[in-house]
mmCIF file of C-alpha atoms in Angstrom:
data_model
loop_
_atom_site.group_PDB
_atom_site.id
_atom_site.type_symbol
_atom_site.label_atom_id
_atom_site.label_comp_id
_atom_site.label_asym_id
_atom_site.label_seq_id
_atom_site.Cartn_x
_atom_site.Cartn_y
_atom_site.Cartn_z
ATOM 1 C CA MET A 1 0.000 0.000 0.000
ATOM 2 C CA MET A 2 2.963 2.328 0.509
ATOM 3 C CA GLY A 3 4.528 1.424 -2.823
ATOM 4 C CA LEU A 4 7.495 -0.370 -1.239
ATOM 5 C CA GLY A 5 7.107 -3.569 -3.224
ATOM 6 C CA ASP A 6 7.553 -6.972 -1.595
ATOM 7 C CA VAL A 7 9.668 -6.427 1.522
ATOM 8 C CA SER A 8 8.580 -9.612 3.307
ATOM 9 C CA GLU A 9 12.058 -11.181 3.127
ATOM 10 C CA LYS A 10 14.072 -7.976 3.591
ATOM 11 C CA VAL A 11 15.445 -6.048 6.560
ATOM 12 C CA ILE A 12 14.889 -2.674 4.911
ATOM 13 C CA PRO A 13 13.214 -0.210 4.807
ATOM 14 C CA LYS A 14 13.084 0.760 8.470
ATOM 15 C CA MET A 15 10.096 2.866 9.487
ATOM 16 C CA GLY A 16 8.701 4.288 12.648
ATOM 17 C CA ILE A 17 5.473 5.589 14.042
ATOM 18 C CA LEU A 18 5.746 8.484 16.470
ATOM 19 C CA SER A 19 3.397 9.962 19.045
ATOM 20 C CA ALA A 20 3.528 12.198 22.079
ATOM 21 C CA PRO A 21 4.943 10.502 25.182
ATOM 22 C CA ALA A 22 2.514 8.360 27.165
ATOM 23 C CA GLY A 23 4.668 8.249 30.302
ATOM 24 C CA LYS A 24 7.756 10.015 31.598
ATOM 25 C CA GLY A 25 9.635 9.946 28.283
ATOM 26 C CA ASN A 26 9.971 12.714 25.690
ATOM 27 C CA ILE A 27 8.384 10.899 22.715
ATOM 28 C CA THR A 28 6.884 7.495 21.913
ATOM 29 C CA SER A 29 8.091 5.437 18.952
ATOM 30 C CA ARG A 30 7.275 2.122 17.330
ATOM 31 C CA TYR A 31 10.096 0.899 15.090
ATOM 32 C CA PHE A 32 9.303 -1.472 12.226
ATOM 33 C CA VAL A 33 11.806 -3.828 10.558
ATOM 34 C CA PRO A 34 10.057 -3.822 7.950
ATOM 35 C CA ASP A 35 7.017 -6.069 8.358
ATOM 36 C CA LYS A 36 6.805 -6.295 12.147
ATOM 37 C CA CYS A 37 7.176 -4.026 15.144
ATOM 38 C CA HIS A 38 10.614 -4.307 16.747
ATOM 39 C CA ALA A 39 10.440 -5.577 20.346
ATOM 40 C CA SER A 40 12.357 -2.528 21.550
ATOM 41 C CA HIS A 41 14.131 0.127 19.483
ATOM 42 C CA ALA A 42 17.328 0.020 17.430
ATOM 43 C CA VAL A 43 20.178 2.346 18.412
ATOM 44 C CA THR A 44 20.415 3.804 14.903
ATOM 45 C CA GLY A 45 16.674 4.473 14.873
ATOM 46 C CA SER A 46 16.922 6.077 18.309
ATOM 47 C CA VAL A 47 19.581 8.498 17.119
ATOM 48 C CA CYS A 48 17.436 9.365 14.077
ATOM 49 C CA VAL A 49 14.317 9.958 16.193
ATOM 50 C CA SER A 50 16.324 12.076 18.636
ATOM 51 C CA ALA A 51 17.734 14.168 15.807
ATOM 52 C CA ALA A 52 14.265 14.656 14.297
ATOM 53 C CA CYS A 53 12.969 15.835 17.679
ATOM 54 C CA ASN A 54 15.470 18.703 17.548
ATOM 55 C CA ILE A 55 14.698 19.912 14.013
ATOM 56 C CA GLU A 56 11.812 22.304 13.453
ATOM 57 C CA GLY A 57 9.549 21.121 10.649
ATOM 58 C CA MET A 58 10.136 17.415 11.276
ATOM 59 C CA VAL A 59 7.153 15.213 12.201
ATOM 60 C CA ALA A 60 8.773 14.423 15.564
ATOM 61 C CA HIS A 61 9.352 18.032 16.627
ATOM 62 C CA PRO A 62 5.795 19.003 17.713
ATOM 63 C CA LEU A 63 5.295 15.622 19.459
ATOM 64 C CA TYR A 64 8.525 15.978 21.452
ATOM 65 C CA LYS A 65 8.335 17.080 25.081
ATOM 66 C CA ASP A 66 11.614 19.015 25.423
ATOM 67 C CA THR A 67 13.256 18.610 28.836
ATOM 68 C CA GLY A 68 16.914 19.175 27.896
ATOM 69 C CA SER A 69 19.561 17.419 25.846
ATOM 70 C CA VAL A 70 18.511 13.859 26.743
ATOM 71 C CA VAL A 71 15.763 12.468 24.513
ATOM 72 C CA THR A 72 14.020 9.519 26.164
ATOM 73 C CA ILE A 73 12.107 7.406 23.665
ATOM 74 C CA GLU A 74 9.319 5.197 24.984
ATOM 75 C CA HIS A 75 9.028 1.855 23.118
ATOM 76 C CA PRO A 76 7.268 -1.514 23.672
ATOM 77 C CA SER A 77 9.984 -2.901 25.994
ATOM 78 C CA GLY A 78 10.610 0.272 27.988
ATOM 79 C CA PHE A 79 12.725 3.211 26.910
ATOM 80 C CA ILE A 80 16.043 4.240 25.404
ATOM 81 C CA SER A 81 17.699 7.583 26.100
ATOM 82 C CA VAL A 82 19.959 9.526 23.741
ATOM 83 C CA ASP A 83 21.998 12.513 24.923
ATOM 84 C CA MET A 84 21.685 14.671 21.796
ATOM 85 C CA VAL A 85 23.369 18.037 21.402
ATOM 86 C CA CYS A 86 22.174 20.043 18.423
ATOM 87 C CA GLU A 87 23.102 23.587 17.453
ATOM 88 C CA ASN A 88 20.754 25.545 15.200
ATOM 89 C CA VAL A 89 22.484 28.426 13.479
ATOM 90 C CA ASP A 90 20.040 30.163 11.144
ATOM 91 C CA GLY A 91 18.291 26.897 10.247
ATOM 92 C CA ASP A 92 21.546 25.010 9.721
ATOM 93 C CA TYR A 93 21.559 22.141 12.220
ATOM 94 C CA LYS A 94 24.832 20.767 13.546
ATOM 95 C CA PHE A 95 24.802 17.699 15.784
ATOM 96 C CA THR A 96 27.841 17.543 18.027
ATOM 97 C CA ARG A 97 26.832 14.724 20.357
ATOM 98 C CA ALA A 98 24.750 11.561 20.274
ATOM 99 C CA ALA A 99 25.548 9.346 23.243
ATOM 100 C CA LEU A 100 23.582 6.511 24.765
ATOM 101 C CA VAL A 101 23.873 3.500 27.007
ATOM 102 C CA ARG A 102 22.901 0.039 25.797
ATOM 103 C CA THR A 103 21.470 -2.357 28.326
ATOM 104 C CA ALA A 104 20.915 -6.089 28.259
ATOM 105 C CA LYS A 105 19.108 -8.498 30.513
ATOM 106 C CA PRO A 106 20.722 -11.749 31.658
ATOM 107 C CA LEU A 107 19.658 -14.758 29.622
ATOM 108 C CA MET A 108 20.551 -17.373 32.224
ATOM 109 C CA MET A 109 22.265 -17.889 35.544
ATOM 110 C CA GLY A 110 23.903 -21.048 36.809
ATOM 111 C CA GLU A 111 26.964 -22.824 38.093
ATOM 112 C CA VAL A 112 29.691 -24.605 36.173
ATOM 113 C CA TYR A 113 31.865 -27.339 37.642
ATOM 114 C CA TYR A 114 35.209 -28.167 36.159
ATOM 115 C CA ASP A 115 38.111 -30.466 36.932
ATOM 116 C CA GLU A 116 41.250 -28.455 37.634
ATOM 117 C CA THR A 117 43.409 -31.555 37.043
ATOM 118 C CA ALA A 118 42.005 -32.285 33.591
ATOM 119 C CA GLU A 119 44.174 -31.451 30.603
#
């Protein structure tokens, strides 16, 4: 329907749906890859959304609740925060910082026994 052709076996294009924040974040995003909603949010997509929040005229800008340089994006698994520094000089945007922290949850916990005398 969007004229993208058959993307059922592809990993591109990446698309997102944005809305105003529902919780304590700055914006809400659903990230699609390409035929299903991503369980969380990709880092590259997070940087793009954060940049768009800072640029007047972008779809994200009026939805964004500005609280400083850190853009917190709400997504299905929680949130991801990007520390984005953007300078706007007469409509020319210069991004000088995009920093974030990746997190992971443990997949398993256990004990391993080994024989110290084995070769």
